[in-house]
Tab-separated table of C-alpha atoms in Angstrom:
chain	number	residue	atom	x	y	z
A	11	UNK	CA	178.451	44.354	-19.891
A	12	UNK	CA	176.025	41.684	-21.071
A	13	UNK	CA	174.150	42.014	-24.354
A	14	UNK	CA	170.465	41.273	-24.892
A	15	UNK	CA	168.208	41.570	-27.907
A	16	UNK	CA	164.471	42.142	-28.044
A	17	UNK	CA	162.513	41.881	-31.300
A	18	UNK	CA	158.897	42.903	-31.878
A	19	UNK	CA	156.917	43.326	-35.075
A	20	UNK	CA	153.835	45.486	-35.564
A	21	UNK	CA	152.113	42.546	-37.338
A	22	UNK	CA	152.455	40.211	-34.369
A	23	UNK	CA	150.404	41.287	-31.365
A	24	UNK	CA	149.385	39.168	-28.414
A	25	UNK	CA	146.219	41.170	-27.741
A	26	UNK	CA	144.896	44.598	-26.956
A	27	UNK	CA	145.813	45.425	-23.375
A	28	UNK	CA	142.734	45.600	-21.143
A	29	UNK	CA	143.256	48.652	-18.929
A	30	UNK	CA	141.634	46.776	-16.039
A	31	UNK	CA	144.862	44.833	-15.645
A	32	UNK	CA	146.093	47.857	-13.654
A	33	UNK	CA	143.599	47.360	-10.834
A	34	UNK	CA	143.951	47.463	-7.048
A	35	UNK	CA	142.100	46.264	-3.983
A	36	UNK	CA	140.441	47.848	-0.936
A	37	UNK	CA	139.436	45.485	1.875
A	38	UNK	CA	138.012	46.199	5.290
A	39	UNK	CA	141.219	44.951	6.866
A	40	UNK	CA	143.665	46.729	9.113
A	41	UNK	CA	144.118	50.342	8.086
A	42	UNK	CA	143.257	50.099	4.409
A	43	UNK	CA	139.896	51.849	4.809
A	44	UNK	CA	140.019	53.536	8.240
A	45	UNK	CA	143.034	55.940	8.439
A	46	UNK	CA	143.836	54.806	4.906
A	47	UNK	CA	141.406	56.178	2.337
A	48	UNK	CA	138.896	57.359	4.982
A	49	UNK	CA	139.819	59.473	8.004
A	50	UNK	CA	137.377	62.183	9.061
A	51	UNK	CA	139.245	64.852	10.999
A	52	UNK	CA	142.511	64.383	9.105
A	53	UNK	CA	144.022	67.735	8.022
A	54	UNK	CA	143.460	66.793	4.357
A	55	UNK	CA	139.996	65.190	4.783
A	56	UNK	CA	137.258	66.427	2.492
A	57	UNK	CA	133.566	66.798	3.310
A	58	UNK	CA	133.118	63.013	3.049
A	59	UNK	CA	136.039	62.183	5.302
A	60	UNK	CA	138.212	61.007	2.396
A	61	UNK	CA	141.907	61.815	2.746
A	62	UNK	CA	142.825	64.140	-0.122
A	63	UNK	CA	146.509	63.213	0.119
A	64	UNK	CA	145.644	59.572	-0.463
A	65	UNK	CA	143.299	60.459	-3.336
A	66	UNK	CA	146.100	62.460	-4.942
A	67	UNK	CA	148.547	59.556	-4.635
A	68	UNK	CA	145.886	57.130	-5.895
A	69	UNK	CA	145.398	59.225	-9.031
A	70	UNK	CA	149.165	59.237	-9.548
A	71	UNK	CA	149.370	55.476	-8.998
A	72	UNK	CA	146.713	55.061	-11.695
A	73	UNK	CA	144.590	52.039	-10.754
A	74	UNK	CA	141.732	51.591	-13.207
A	75	UNK	CA	139.467	49.258	-11.204
A	76	UNK	CA	139.326	48.462	-7.484
A	77	UNK	CA	138.025	45.305	-5.837
A	78	UNK	CA	135.848	45.799	-2.734
A	79	UNK	CA	134.995	44.966	0.157
A	80	UNK	CA	137.289	41.928	0.405
A	81	UNK	CA	139.058	39.545	0.584
A	82	UNK	CA	138.440	37.285	3.503
A	83	UNK	CA	136.299	40.039	5.051
A	84	UNK	CA	133.717	39.479	2.322
A	85	UNK	CA	132.854	35.951	3.494
A	86	UNK	CA	131.311	37.271	6.697
A	87	UNK	CA	130.022	40.663	5.525
A	88	UNK	CA	126.399	41.791	5.591
A	89	UNK	CA	126.166	44.517	2.960
A	90	UNK	CA	123.066	45.966	4.625
A	91	UNK	CA	125.185	47.002	7.645
A	92	UNK	CA	127.099	49.498	5.529
A	93	UNK	CA	124.249	51.538	4.001
A	94	UNK	CA	121.848	54.107	5.353
A	95	UNK	CA	122.318	56.681	8.151
A	96	UNK	CA	125.695	56.211	9.821
A	97	UNK	CA	124.265	56.621	13.305
A	98	UNK	CA	122.068	53.567	12.688
A	99	UNK	CA	124.800	51.265	11.430
A	100	UNK	CA	125.764	48.368	13.701
A	101	UNK	CA	129.251	47.582	15.007
A	102	UNK	CA	130.105	43.956	14.175
A	103	UNK	CA	132.820	41.468	14.981
A	104	UNK	CA	134.886	40.749	11.868
A	105	UNK	CA	135.820	37.067	12.148
A	106	UNK	CA	138.230	37.254	9.209
A	107	UNK	CA	140.664	39.676	10.888
A	108	UNK	CA	139.514	39.551	14.520
A	109	UNK	CA	138.625	43.210	14.517
A	110	UNK	CA	135.612	45.383	15.134
A	111	UNK	CA	133.918	46.750	12.006
A	112	UNK	CA	132.161	50.073	12.604
A	113	UNK	CA	130.472	50.124	9.195
A	114	UNK	CA	130.981	53.883	8.975
A	115	UNK	CA	132.331	53.260	5.468
A	116	UNK	CA	130.261	51.082	3.136
A	117	UNK	CA	128.909	50.642	-0.372
A	118	UNK	CA	127.764	54.209	-1.042
A	119	UNK	CA	130.867	55.777	0.514
A	120	UNK	CA	133.053	53.535	-1.637
A	121	UNK	CA	131.122	54.530	-4.755
A	122	UNK	CA	131.508	58.233	-3.823
A	123	UNK	CA	135.257	57.688	-3.427
A	124	UNK	CA	135.524	55.823	-6.757
A	125	UNK	CA	133.867	58.722	-8.551
A	126	UNK	CA	136.219	61.233	-6.981
A	127	UNK	CA	139.311	59.327	-8.140
A	128	UNK	CA	137.702	58.193	-11.426
A	129	UNK	CA	138.074	54.469	-10.857
A	130	UNK	CA	135.731	51.619	-11.866
A	131	UNK	CA	134.384	49.552	-8.919
A	132	UNK	CA	134.647	45.749	-8.728
A	133	UNK	CA	132.328	44.343	-6.080
A	134	UNK	CA	132.147	40.956	-4.417
A	135	UNK	CA	129.278	39.032	-2.854
A	136	UNK	CA	129.384	36.950	0.326
A	137	UNK	CA	129.183	33.249	-0.520
A	138	UNK	CA	130.555	32.229	2.862
A	139	UNK	CA	127.894	32.933	5.510
A	140	UNK	CA	125.334	34.006	2.909
A	141	UNK	CA	124.296	33.008	-0.589
A	142	UNK	CA	122.326	33.637	-3.785
A	143	UNK	CA	119.423	35.515	-2.232
A	144	UNK	CA	121.581	38.136	-0.495
A	145	UNK	CA	123.717	38.475	-3.627
A	146	UNK	CA	120.788	39.280	-5.888
A	147	UNK	CA	119.428	41.694	-3.252
A	148	UNK	CA	122.767	43.474	-3.114
A	149	UNK	CA	122.842	43.764	-6.896
A	150	UNK	CA	119.290	45.070	-6.991
A	151	UNK	CA	120.123	47.691	-4.373
A	152	UNK	CA	123.127	48.846	-6.392
A	153	UNK	CA	122.028	48.568	-10.017
A	154	UNK	CA	118.227	48.596	-10.391
A	155	UNK	CA	116.890	52.045	-11.434
A	156	UNK	CA	113.911	52.216	-9.040
A	157	UNK	CA	110.400	51.111	-8.276
A	158	UNK	CA	111.338	48.168	-6.000
A	159	UNK	CA	111.899	48.066	-2.264
A	160	UNK	CA	115.688	47.720	-2.533
A	161	UNK	CA	116.275	50.191	-5.341
A	162	UNK	CA	114.032	52.710	-3.640
A	163	UNK	CA	115.977	52.145	-0.429
A	164	UNK	CA	119.131	53.232	-2.269
A	165	UNK	CA	117.331	56.295	-3.562
A	166	UNK	CA	116.158	57.092	-0.019
A	167	UNK	CA	119.784	56.877	1.038
A	168	UNK	CA	120.589	59.748	-1.340
A	169	UNK	CA	121.543	57.868	-4.535
A	170	UNK	CA	118.835	58.491	-7.095
A	171	UNK	CA	120.789	56.981	-9.972
A	172	UNK	CA	121.880	53.327	-9.931
A	173	UNK	CA	125.543	52.657	-9.270
A	174	UNK	CA	125.726	50.488	-12.428
A	175	UNK	CA	128.482	48.212	-11.068
A	176	UNK	CA	129.456	45.900	-13.911
A	177	UNK	CA	132.062	43.497	-12.441
A	178	UNK	CA	131.144	41.131	-9.582
A	179	UNK	CA	133.206	38.454	-7.814
A	180	UNK	CA	131.334	35.361	-6.644
A	181	UNK	CA	132.918	34.989	-3.202
A	182	UNK	CA	136.569	34.923	-2.201
A	183	UNK	CA	139.122	32.098	-1.800
A	184	UNK	CA	136.414	29.558	-1.053
A	185	UNK	CA	138.932	26.701	-1.130
A	186	UNK	CA	140.992	28.103	1.794
A	187	UNK	CA	140.820	26.457	5.254
A	188	UNK	CA	141.118	29.984	6.702
A	189	UNK	CA	137.978	31.158	4.887
A	190	UNK	CA	134.728	31.774	6.773
A	191	UNK	CA	132.441	28.892	5.642
A	192	UNK	CA	134.896	27.226	3.292
A	193	UNK	CA	133.353	25.135	0.544
A	194	UNK	CA	134.337	22.031	-1.388
A	195	UNK	CA	134.765	22.471	-5.121
A	196	UNK	CA	131.371	20.875	-5.769
A	197	UNK	CA	129.641	22.970	-3.111
A	198	UNK	CA	131.178	26.184	-4.367
A	199	UNK	CA	130.690	25.392	-8.077
A	200	UNK	CA	126.972	24.794	-7.482
A	201	UNK	CA	126.427	27.959	-5.409
A	202	UNK	CA	128.424	30.025	-7.914
A	203	UNK	CA	126.247	28.667	-10.725
A	204	UNK	CA	122.985	29.460	-8.949
A	205	UNK	CA	124.159	32.845	-7.654
A	206	UNK	CA	125.319	33.831	-11.116
A	207	UNK	CA	121.973	32.736	-12.602
A	208	UNK	CA	119.986	34.916	-10.137
A	209	UNK	CA	122.288	37.915	-10.520
A	210	UNK	CA	122.033	37.789	-14.321
A	211	UNK	CA	118.241	37.772	-14.008
A	212	UNK	CA	118.466	41.052	-12.097
A	213	UNK	CA	121.069	42.622	-14.408
A	214	UNK	CA	122.100	40.727	-17.562
A	215	UNK	CA	124.801	43.310	-18.358
A	216	UNK	CA	127.177	42.327	-15.532
A	217	UNK	CA	130.393	40.283	-15.721
A	218	UNK	CA	131.008	37.556	-13.151
A	219	UNK	CA	134.170	35.977	-11.814
A	220	UNK	CA	134.364	32.605	-10.069
A	221	UNK	CA	136.962	31.739	-7.425
A	222	UNK	CA	139.942	29.816	-8.607
A	223	UNK	CA	142.508	28.354	-6.231
A	224	UNK	CA	143.754	30.701	-3.498
A	225	UNK	CA	147.330	29.880	-4.425
A	226	UNK	CA	149.177	27.938	-7.094
A	227	UNK	CA	150.539	25.543	-4.428
A	228	UNK	CA	147.145	24.669	-2.926
A	229	UNK	CA	146.887	20.851	-2.784
A	230	UNK	CA	143.629	21.000	-4.787
A	231	UNK	CA	144.940	23.332	-7.502
A	232	UNK	CA	143.821	22.122	-10.904
A	233	UNK	CA	141.082	19.814	-9.708
A	234	UNK	CA	139.406	22.777	-7.980
A	235	UNK	CA	139.334	24.828	-11.186
A	236	UNK	CA	138.138	21.893	-13.252
A	237	UNK	CA	135.301	21.011	-10.888
A	238	UNK	CA	134.166	24.583	-10.232
A	239	UNK	CA	134.081	25.471	-13.934
A	240	UNK	CA	132.304	22.219	-14.764
A	241	UNK	CA	129.430	23.544	-12.636
A	242	UNK	CA	129.385	27.254	-13.441
A	243	UNK	CA	131.047	27.530	-16.866
A	244	UNK	CA	127.972	28.979	-18.570
A	245	UNK	CA	127.353	31.630	-15.900
A	246	UNK	CA	130.837	33.106	-15.417
A	247	UNK	CA	133.130	35.178	-17.593
A	248	UNK	CA	136.267	35.036	-15.468
A	249	UNK	CA	138.205	32.724	-13.158
A	250	UNK	CA	140.247	34.351	-10.395
A	251	UNK	CA	143.903	33.743	-9.519
A	252	UNK	CA	145.705	34.882	-6.363
A	253	UNK	CA	149.438	34.929	-5.721
A	254	UNK	CA	151.751	36.535	-3.144
A	255	UNK	CA	155.436	36.505	-3.923
A	256	UNK	CA	158.020	35.476	-1.343
A	257	UNK	CA	161.810	35.552	-1.140
A	258	UNK	CA	162.323	32.000	0.143
A	259	UNK	CA	166.117	31.948	0.171
A	260	UNK	CA	166.788	35.636	0.931
A	261	UNK	CA	168.362	35.799	-2.510
A	262	UNK	CA	167.438	38.377	-5.135
A	263	UNK	CA	168.338	35.955	-7.932
A	264	UNK	CA	166.031	33.309	-6.493
A	265	UNK	CA	163.370	35.926	-5.764
A	266	UNK	CA	163.220	36.820	-9.463
A	267	UNK	CA	162.011	33.261	-10.172
A	268	UNK	CA	158.549	34.335	-8.944
A	269	UNK	CA	158.131	36.087	-12.288
A	270	UNK	CA	158.546	32.851	-14.251
A	271	UNK	CA	156.377	30.934	-11.758
A	272	UNK	CA	153.599	33.471	-12.252
A	273	UNK	CA	153.751	33.050	-16.018
A	274	UNK	CA	153.445	29.278	-15.565
A	275	UNK	CA	150.515	29.713	-13.149
A	276	UNK	CA	148.648	31.774	-15.723
A	277	UNK	CA	149.319	29.427	-18.623
A	278	UNK	CA	148.407	26.297	-16.654
A	279	UNK	CA	145.160	27.847	-15.441
A	280	UNK	CA	144.289	28.830	-18.998
A	281	UNK	CA	144.906	25.204	-20.072
A	282	UNK	CA	142.519	23.940	-17.380
A	283	UNK	CA	139.797	26.416	-18.340
A	284	UNK	CA	140.156	25.513	-22.014
A	285	UNK	CA	140.024	21.799	-21.200
A	286	UNK	CA	136.612	22.372	-19.552
A	287	UNK	CA	135.498	24.304	-22.629
A	288	UNK	CA	136.649	21.436	-24.864
A	289	UNK	CA	134.793	18.920	-22.740
A	290	UNK	CA	131.660	21.017	-23.088
A	291	UNK	CA	132.197	21.441	-26.843
A	292	UNK	CA	132.121	25.183	-26.263
A	293	UNK	CA	133.797	28.002	-28.174
A	294	UNK	CA	133.529	30.219	-25.073
A	295	UNK	CA	136.817	31.214	-23.494
A	296	UNK	CA	137.025	31.959	-19.781
A	297	UNK	CA	139.244	34.959	-19.095
A	298	UNK	CA	141.407	35.398	-16.030
A	299	UNK	CA	141.067	37.914	-13.207
A	300	UNK	CA	144.349	38.000	-11.243
A	301	UNK	CA	142.483	39.911	-8.560
A	302	UNK	CA	144.982	39.523	-5.710
A	303	UNK	CA	148.708	39.741	-6.272
A	304	UNK	CA	151.654	41.416	-4.615
A	305	UNK	CA	154.866	40.830	-2.670
A	306	UNK	CA	154.160	39.665	0.885
A	307	UNK	CA	156.637	37.733	3.001
A	308	UNK	CA	158.020	39.965	5.766
A	309	UNK	CA	154.854	40.877	7.733
A	310	UNK	CA	153.565	37.315	8.126
A	311	UNK	CA	153.773	36.598	11.867
A	312	UNK	CA	150.633	35.940	13.909
A	313	UNK	CA	151.068	39.431	15.366
A	314	UNK	CA	150.913	40.868	11.844
A	315	UNK	CA	147.651	39.025	11.161
A	316	UNK	CA	145.668	39.715	14.326
A	317	UNK	CA	145.714	41.889	17.425
A	318	UNK	CA	144.094	40.965	20.756
A	319	UNK	CA	140.923	42.600	22.066
A	320	UNK	CA	138.935	43.059	18.829
A	321	UNK	CA	140.382	46.512	17.991
A	322	UNK	CA	139.099	48.902	15.311
A	323	UNK	CA	141.445	49.271	12.309
A	324	UNK	CA	144.588	47.739	13.849
A	325	UNK	CA	147.930	47.682	12.028
A	326	UNK	CA	147.830	44.427	10.083
A	327	UNK	CA	150.338	43.109	7.514
A	328	UNK	CA	151.882	46.528	6.914
A	329	UNK	CA	154.677	45.231	4.701
A	330	UNK	CA	157.565	47.664	4.298
A	331	UNK	CA	158.729	47.301	0.707
A	332	UNK	CA	162.360	47.527	-0.328
A	333	UNK	CA	164.007	48.113	-3.681
A	334	UNK	CA	164.180	44.451	-4.737
A	335	UNK	CA	160.441	44.133	-4.044
A	336	UNK	CA	159.877	46.895	-6.595
A	337	UNK	CA	161.821	44.939	-9.195
A	338	UNK	CA	159.719	41.840	-8.623
A	339	UNK	CA	156.525	43.877	-8.881
A	340	UNK	CA	157.812	45.304	-12.156
A	341	UNK	CA	158.515	41.821	-13.464
A	342	UNK	CA	155.030	40.677	-12.438
A	343	UNK	CA	153.496	43.592	-14.382
A	344	UNK	CA	155.499	42.556	-17.440
A	345	UNK	CA	154.126	39.026	-17.073
A	346	UNK	CA	150.536	40.257	-16.774
A	347	UNK	CA	150.945	42.377	-19.909
A	348	UNK	CA	152.550	39.528	-21.833
A	349	UNK	CA	149.486	37.387	-21.055
A	350	UNK	CA	147.036	40.079	-22.147
A	351	UNK	CA	145.133	37.644	-24.377
A	352	UNK	CA	143.685	35.946	-21.279
A	353	UNK	CA	144.469	38.138	-18.261
A	354	UNK	CA	141.928	40.943	-18.623
A	355	UNK	CA	141.728	42.094	-14.990
A	356	UNK	CA	144.335	42.195	-12.205
A	357	UNK	CA	144.376	43.796	-8.749
A	358	UNK	CA	147.451	44.774	-6.769
A	359	UNK	CA	146.547	43.888	-3.179
A	360	UNK	CA	145.992	46.216	-1.427
A	361	UNK	CA	145.935	49.973	-2.084
A	362	UNK	CA	146.869	51.579	1.260
A	363	UNK	CA	148.813	50.426	4.360
A	364	UNK	CA	147.845	46.729	4.137
A	365	UNK	CA	150.602	45.390	1.812
A	366	UNK	CA	150.032	48.640	-0.068
A	367	UNK	CA	152.032	50.872	-2.433
A	368	UNK	CA	150.740	53.845	-0.402
A	369	UNK	CA	151.424	54.243	3.324
A	370	UNK	CA	149.856	56.676	5.769
A	371	UNK	CA	150.085	57.782	9.364
A	372	UNK	CA	146.846	58.582	11.222
A	373	UNK	CA	146.643	62.376	11.321
A	374	UNK	CA	149.969	62.517	9.488
A	375	UNK	CA	151.543	62.167	6.061
A	376	UNK	CA	151.092	59.729	3.191
A	377	UNK	CA	154.015	58.479	1.062
A	378	UNK	CA	154.927	56.168	-1.792
A	379	UNK	CA	156.449	52.782	-1.131
A	380	UNK	CA	159.043	51.453	-3.557
A	381	UNK	CA	156.538	49.285	-5.444
A	382	UNK	CA	154.497	52.406	-6.240
A	383	UNK	CA	156.745	53.345	-9.137
A	384	UNK	CA	156.648	50.316	-11.471
A	385	UNK	CA	152.865	50.137	-11.096
A	386	UNK	CA	152.300	53.871	-11.727
A	387	UNK	CA	154.550	53.815	-14.790
A	388	UNK	CA	152.950	50.665	-16.236
A	389	UNK	CA	149.508	52.167	-15.782
A	390	UNK	CA	150.578	55.505	-17.254
A	391	UNK	CA	152.203	54.060	-20.372
A	392	UNK	CA	150.337	50.721	-20.758
A	393	UNK	CA	147.969	51.689	-23.542
A	394	UNK	CA	147.394	49.845	-26.801
A	395	UNK	CA	148.432	46.446	-28.144
A	396	UNK	CA	150.935	44.164	-26.462
A	397	UNK	CA	153.382	43.046	-29.124
A	398	UNK	CA	154.773	39.519	-28.992
A	399	UNK	CA	158.327	39.758	-27.614
A	400	UNK	CA	161.175	37.633	-28.914
A	401	UNK	CA	163.967	37.768	-26.340
A	402	UNK	CA	167.571	36.734	-26.897
A	403	UNK	CA	169.322	37.080	-23.542
A	404	UNK	CA	171.842	35.247	-21.412
A	405	UNK	CA	170.269	33.472	-18.457
A	406	UNK	CA	171.075	31.858	-15.146
A	407	UNK	CA	169.920	28.782	-13.204
A	408	UNK	CA	168.089	29.006	-9.885
A	409	UNK	CA	166.317	26.752	-7.408
A	410	UNK	CA	162.991	28.540	-7.939
A	411	UNK	CA	163.170	28.155	-11.724
A	412	UNK	CA	165.542	26.221	-13.985
A	413	UNK	CA	166.392	29.002	-16.447
A	414	UNK	CA	165.876	32.714	-15.828
A	415	UNK	CA	166.786	35.142	-18.661
A	416	UNK	CA	168.485	38.291	-17.420
A	417	UNK	CA	166.154	40.308	-19.624
A	418	UNK	CA	162.465	40.434	-18.726
A	419	UNK	CA	160.492	42.678	-21.079
A	420	UNK	CA	157.149	43.681	-22.575
A	421	UNK	CA	156.347	46.060	-25.430
A	422	UNK	CA	153.069	47.962	-25.738
A	423	UNK	CA	152.230	49.862	-28.926
A	424	UNK	CA	149.590	52.588	-28.907
A	425	UNK	CA	148.596	53.386	-32.496
A	426	UNK	CA	146.377	56.282	-31.348
A	427	UNK	CA	149.251	58.259	-29.835
A	428	UNK	CA	152.104	56.836	-31.909
A	429	UNK	CA	153.888	55.728	-28.716
A	430	UNK	CA	155.625	52.400	-28.338
A	431	UNK	CA	156.766	51.626	-24.770
A	432	UNK	CA	159.367	49.077	-23.695
A	433	UNK	CA	159.165	47.847	-20.088
A	434	UNK	CA	162.477	46.136	-19.258
A	435	UNK	CA	163.989	44.535	-16.185
A	436	UNK	CA	167.716	43.804	-16.061
A	437	UNK	CA	168.014	40.887	-13.658
A	438	UNK	CA	171.795	40.752	-13.727
A	439	UNK	CA	172.888	42.159	-10.368
A	440	UNK	CA	176.485	42.977	-11.273
A	441	UNK	CA	176.665	43.983	-14.923
A	442	UNK	CA	175.112	46.633	-17.107
A	443	UNK	CA	173.044	45.372	-20.020
A	444	UNK	CA	173.289	46.660	-23.555
A	445	UNK	CA	169.749	46.243	-24.839
A	446	UNK	CA	168.946	46.419	-28.528
A	447	UNK	CA	165.242	46.554	-29.340
A	448	UNK	CA	164.224	45.981	-32.968
A	449	UNK	CA	160.914	47.755	-33.538
A	450	UNK	CA	159.996	46.151	-36.834
A	451	UNK	CA	157.233	47.685	-38.898
A	452	UNK	CA	156.756	50.599	-36.512
A	453	UNK	CA	158.544	53.180	-38.671
A	454	UNK	CA	162.039	54.611	-38.711
A	455	UNK	CA	161.024	58.183	-37.818
A	456	UNK	CA	160.917	57.851	-34.055
A	457	UNK	CA	162.215	59.768	-31.047
A	458	UNK	CA	162.831	58.794	-27.446
A	459	UNK	CA	160.114	60.607	-25.482
A	460	UNK	CA	160.768	59.176	-22.020
A	461	UNK	CA	163.587	57.091	-20.533
A	462	UNK	CA	162.894	56.275	-16.908
A	463	UNK	CA	164.943	53.998	-14.679
A	464	UNK	CA	164.476	52.782	-11.136
A	465	UNK	CA	167.845	51.917	-9.655
A	466	UNK	CA	169.393	51.688	-6.213
A	467	UNK	CA	172.659	50.074	-5.282
A	468	UNK	CA	171.093	48.798	-2.037
A	469	UNK	CA	168.515	46.055	-2.687
A	470	UNK	CA	167.144	46.542	0.827
A	471	UNK	CA	166.593	50.331	0.521
A	472	UNK	CA	163.147	51.520	1.644
A	473	UNK	CA	161.022	54.644	1.650
A	474	UNK	CA	159.734	55.952	4.986
A	475	UNK	CA	157.723	58.934	6.176
A	476	UNK	CA	161.050	60.612	7.047
A	477	UNK	CA	162.873	59.570	3.871
A	478	UNK	CA	160.019	59.193	1.339
A	479	UNK	CA	162.254	59.522	-1.728
A	480	UNK	CA	165.124	57.169	-0.833
A	481	UNK	CA	164.038	55.002	-3.761
A	482	UNK	CA	162.690	57.030	-6.669
A	483	UNK	CA	162.881	56.966	-10.491
A	484	UNK	CA	165.433	58.984	-12.443
A	485	UNK	CA	166.188	59.752	-16.093
A	486	UNK	CA	168.294	57.354	-18.183
A	487	UNK	CA	170.420	59.422	-20.561
A	488	UNK	CA	171.995	56.379	-22.223
A	489	UNK	CA	169.170	55.651	-24.735
A	490	UNK	CA	169.126	56.339	-28.463
A	491	UNK	CA	167.379	55.264	-31.670
A	492	UNK	CA	169.107	54.183	-34.869
A	493	UNK	CA	166.551	53.529	-37.611
A	494	UNK	CA	164.193	50.819	-36.346
A	495	UNK	CA	166.458	49.916	-33.402
A	496	UNK	CA	166.438	51.377	-29.920
A	497	UNK	CA	169.696	50.955	-28.038
A	498	UNK	CA	169.847	51.411	-24.273
A	499	UNK	CA	172.214	50.747	-21.426
A	500	UNK	CA	170.421	49.316	-18.381
A	501	UNK	CA	171.998	49.385	-14.946
A	502	UNK	CA	172.412	46.128	-12.990
A	503	UNK	CA	169.241	45.133	-11.201
A	504	UNK	CA	167.128	47.927	-12.643
A	505	UNK	CA	163.549	48.550	-13.824
A	506	UNK	CA	163.270	50.631	-17.026
A	507	UNK	CA	160.517	52.289	-19.035
A	508	UNK	CA	161.558	53.460	-22.499
A	509	UNK	CA	158.934	55.395	-24.453
A	510	UNK	CA	159.374	56.089	-28.157
A	511	UNK	CA	157.063	58.105	-30.380
A	512	UNK	CA	156.570	58.201	-34.109
A	513	UNK	CA	157.204	61.682	-35.574
A	514	UNK	CA	155.421	60.953	-38.871
């Protein structure tokens, strides 16, 4: 057994945890919308055509904000196609995913769905084929109370009250060669500045996010962020980050290095944003929106990305997640929480079917993928302040990162409920870990309220529609509290959520 020590103190917090860090993503891609969240005629469909089984699993997963309608899809989308009577909506070619878009699900349907599952919407505007004028029109349609052509159009469509959408993304991955109407950093920075200016004239209460680099290893990473923010610094509140984790050496130990790389990506991007602020002599701090992240490396062939014949809702990048993927997702969540001072929004991409924690069959069941569990538990217990963790743990060397501690952990303290939650990943694949957590200044009268572990001896184990619970959380009985110290035994290669509560 290896021994690790984790120390936190109630006086040393990183930041309050913004609940929007537990966001997700719905794009008009593959089967995320059609036969995912929306399937009229399904046995569980409600009067709107929304799958009740997916809504139930979404509530259990616990996303707090959802990005829509893309993704790459957004750079060719005409928002007007998706509003008004369904029989009048045009069928379009979607150049992002080489599919047909029926537009039977659009802005108002998404807002209806968000209200049913009690989730905040995050919308994006098309800065690929379109620009500032369409963006401010879209915002006016959604948010203006009435008395104008566009706001009255919304009211005529059955939505008397404004949608009051507060968070807007200025385009998507505009640096990517794959993007419809890719821009240079100067081109995008200028259009983001002017679009933001117009949108704030329509509704000054909104928050805006500019596109950062599509990936950390983009050749223009760093210079892109610097140039874009130099143009639009005064108009935006957030800069986006995107990252998809891969297992480059088919090695779990190497795979875990993605967690450290993500932490570096965040800190380096913060440094760039703050350098722009310093150059502008500004006290303003740009926050980060990690609005696309997940594991994605198995379903990456050309057949996974497009199907011939312009089909409607084809099966695209339907990654089947295994147990080790769940561990990496858990580690990524820990990293996001431990950077809560600057990461205020994050979106697991996507929600259903397309690299999603939820899978469905058309006309059939819905089930939880392995990555469902770390996310649902982090969202359920991630309330309060993130305390600054001091970790003393053995480590190992890897190609992906020089030094990887076996213990990866975050601690969130919720003064309102008296709960302090430890999220812990044991990255040693052969030995149990004795973990001692010193909860300094949080009181000695505490009890263990929950002790959840996700463990499977087979790193490649998966959940399917026939075996939906092959990988599922269980109770860890080997957890106790002695004074201010929690002591737990963590299984090799396991994700753990340990919830303590003050009794006085």
